[in-house]
Amino acid sequence: MTDHNTAPVAPLDDARLSAAEAESLARGEHGNPFAVLGPHPDGEGVIVRAFLPSALGVELVDRVSGRPLAQMQPGRVPGLFVARLEYAAPYKLIIRWPSGVQETEDPYSFDLLLGETDLYLFNEGRHRNLGETFGAQRCQVDGIEGVRFAVWAPNARRVSVVGDFNSWDGRRLPMRLRANSGVWELFVPRLPVGTAYKYEILGQHGVLPLKADPIALAAELPPRTASVVADNKPFTWHDQDWMARRRELQGVEAPISVYELHAGSWRREGGDEGRQYNWRELAERLIPYVREMGFTHIELLPIMEHPFSGSWGYQPLGQFAPTSRFGTPADFAAFVDACHQADIGVILDWVPAHFPTDEHGLARFDGTALYEYEHPFEGFHQDWNTYIYNLGRHEVHGFMLASAMHWLKHFHIDGLRVDAVASMLYRDYSRKHGEWIPNIHGGRENLETIAFLRHLNEVVHEEAPGALVIAEESTSWPGVSAPVSEGGLGFDFKWNMGWMNDTLHYVEEDPVYRQYHHHQMTFGLVYAWSERFMLPISHDEVVHGKGSMIEKMPGDVWQKFANLRTYLSFMWTHPGKKLLFMGCEFGQWREWSHDRELDWFLLEHGTHRGVQQLLADLNHLYRHEPALHERDHLPEGFDWVVGDDNGNSVFAWLRKDAQQRPLLVIANFTPVPRHDYRVGVPALGHWQEIFNSDAERYGGSNLGNGGGVTAEEIGAHGQPASLNLQVPPLGLLVFKPQG
């Protein structure tokens, strides 16, 4: 009768492990480690093998009581240890290393980890929660705390988890390949939060450079490139009120005024050369400013982990990880939570079009073109020297879709602005003749990307109610913001790049020549309701030699500021939601640089404070006057009054709310005041001047109409009544009928 209290060790006979398999383990080439490592019944008991190169000795002890079970003996190759137990028993390894003793459970004693449903959905491209399933997930298996790793590398011969915990030795923690899924998995007991790791992948032609985890939830601070085990404890949110109202606050009839910013260069502790604020510090400073300025939302340049700071985040590799430059994922969640509690929405720039070629990233991840197209005519972007996602592959489609949902659901993000949509839609984008591959019908449209974008928008609207998806799309592709059910792409809004280009070209002209470019200010209204538009003055307009917004303006210093005030006023009273890049709100002279903070010292000067005050007042006007936002997307919300006075460079129009209550806007884009300028209006009575960009408080000449004008029963411009106005030089006025 066997004494189960001592579990004696039988004479060791490891004949079942062939010399070839043992040598394959030693070379790091064994593709099925669970077939040989860990516990295996052999008809005479249970044989246990562990491969631990450089270990001095290994003992098996009972997992619960710590009672010794067996002293493992050297196996067929150095580093291989073997023991036989007479019966199966949960055990731990006591490993003696030259540097000390390690106690741990055996990674190869645990059963299958991922469920068949997870693997099926992943391969179908329909797994929405990859950020909670794949990558490095802190969890318990059989009551043991540790980290479950899962990574897709279908063409690899072997995949291992490596880090300081195994001396970056890929022979020590090879993973299990799950059948035909191409997914490798392993549970590593006792790994703590904060552990840095990578994957060592043996491809068909040898070992690849170490790879970061595509679905890592955190990463090391660049220039280091390892992934990091994140704390995945649920964040405690306090934004229930915001989330309940979000659909209404972000609807097409709502005022949406977005402050676009780069988190690392808005402000720094100590000025240009100072330390970047972390998320919690940034929240303390940014949120009061955004509220004071009256913006409804902020939009962050990409904060997904990216290796090169000079890309501003637009070449990300960590599609599930907030960059470690500003703190932990929990810090970022706290930032979003604080914004929501202050009634500020958070939009993220998100890049599903392309990724950088860094060898530790997605490029030829398992030795093949896995995430990218194989052929450079499809898979390499010449403008940016990046690889293009192959969104026609189910797993890549699902990877990017899960990334979007991760930000929207896990971090309560209110919208994604999808970068470079035009480059995604066309197979010949920025390519010469003969350097692109047509679609299956011989056309230039990227059918796989179109299907992805439509699917993305459908899933977001279904699973993240009220969240926005906004397209940066610069071509005339029809129906970008039309519903998928009507043949559109399904975006909520489209950046109006045509309006931006036309109006900037106009305002950069010397006023004496503007009469010849009048159409550039009016053409946008020809197509203004073909899409749901957002008017963008983004970071792209104040870099790469384009000059800052104030530098673009012609004339002397007074005229430059007057031009800027008028242009911003034109933008805020024009149909379309608003987006303005940081620094433009106070007229920064220098182009933006990610390496320094904004030139806040300029606010010591009245001219810059004037622009800042104007922007705050414009936001207040925009948010509190329904005529300026309720019918942005409908022609019924706009009427030209004066659209053809190119000789005077004067424009006048009516904005109307849902009840057809009007506001009159009139703008003069010359430095010549227009006295006794008669403008038609739809009603008699007193019209209050509720805004004047030339007001003294903004740095203007203070020419206006004494607070308002009474309409006369003199028809003009097709209207039954009219106002006799004093229109300031390089100024814009807004009038509201009283009573």
CSV table of N, CA, C and O in Angstrom, one decimal, residues 122-125 130 152 181 371 393-400:
chain,number,residue,atom,x,y,z
A,122,PHE,N,-12.1,35.6,-32.7
A,122,PHE,CA,-10.8,36.3,-33.1
A,122,PHE,C,-10.5,36.0,-34.6
A,122,PHE,O,-10.3,36.9,-35.4
A,123,ASN,N,-10.6,34.7,-34.9
A,123,ASN,CA,-10.3,34.4,-36.3
A,123,ASN,C,-11.3,34.9,-37.3
A,123,ASN,O,-11.0,35.1,-38.5
A,124,GLU,N,-12.5,35.1,-36.8
A,124,GLU,CA,-13.6,35.7,-37.7
A,124,GLU,C,-13.5,37.2,-37.7
A,124,GLU,O,-14.2,37.8,-38.5
A,125,GLY,N,-12.7,37.8,-36.9
A,125,GLY,CA,-12.6,39.3,-36.9
A,125,GLY,C,-13.7,39.9,-36.2
A,125,GLY,O,-14.1,41.1,-36.4
A,130,LEU,N,-10.7,42.3,-27.3
A,130,LEU,CA,-9.4,41.8,-27.3
A,130,LEU,C,-8.5,42.3,-26.2
A,130,LEU,O,-7.6,41.7,-25.7
A,152,TRP,N,-1.1,36.4,-31.4
A,152,TRP,CA,-1.4,35.8,-32.7
A,152,TRP,C,-0.1,35.8,-33.5
A,152,TRP,O,0.4,36.9,-33.8
A,181,SER,N,-5.8,28.2,-34.8
A,181,SER,CA,-6.2,29.6,-34.6
A,181,SER,C,-5.0,30.5,-34.9
A,181,SER,O,-5.2,31.7,-35.1
A,371,TYR,N,0.2,41.7,-40.4
A,371,TYR,CA,-0.7,42.8,-40.2
A,371,TYR,C,-0.8,43.7,-41.5
A,371,TYR,O,-1.7,44.5,-41.7
A,393,ARG,N,-7.9,41.2,-44.0
A,393,ARG,CA,-7.7,39.9,-43.3
A,393,ARG,C,-8.5,40.0,-42.0
A,393,ARG,O,-8.5,41.0,-41.3
A,394,HIS,N,-9.3,39.0,-41.8
A,394,HIS,CA,-10.3,39.0,-40.7
A,394,HIS,C,-9.6,39.4,-39.4
A,394,HIS,O,-10.2,40.2,-38.6
A,395,GLU,N,-8.5,38.8,-39.0
A,395,GLU,CA,-7.9,39.0,-37.7
A,395,GLU,C,-7.4,40.5,-37.6
A,395,GLU,O,-7.5,41.1,-36.5
A,396,VAL,N,-6.9,41.1,-38.7
A,396,VAL,CA,-6.5,42.5,-38.6
A,396,VAL,C,-7.7,43.4,-38.6
A,396,VAL,O,-7.7,44.4,-37.8
A,397,HIS,N,-8.7,43.1,-39.3
A,397,HIS,CA,-10.0,43.9,-39.3
A,397,HIS,C,-10.5,43.9,-37.8
A,397,HIS,O,-10.8,44.9,-37.2
A,398,GLY,N,-10.5,42.7,-37.2
A,398,GLY,CA,-11.0,42.6,-35.8
A,398,GLY,C,-10.1,43.2,-34.8
A,398,GLY,O,-10.5,43.8,-33.8
A,399,PHE,N,-8.8,43.2,-35.1
A,399,PHE,CA,-7.8,43.9,-34.2
A,399,PHE,C,-8.0,45.4,-34.1
A,399,PHE,O,-8.1,46.0,-33.0
A,400,MET,N,-8.2,46.0,-35.3
A,400,MET,CA,-8.4,47.4,-35.3
A,400,MET,C,-9.8,47.8,-34.8
A,400,MET,O,-10.0,48.8,-34.1
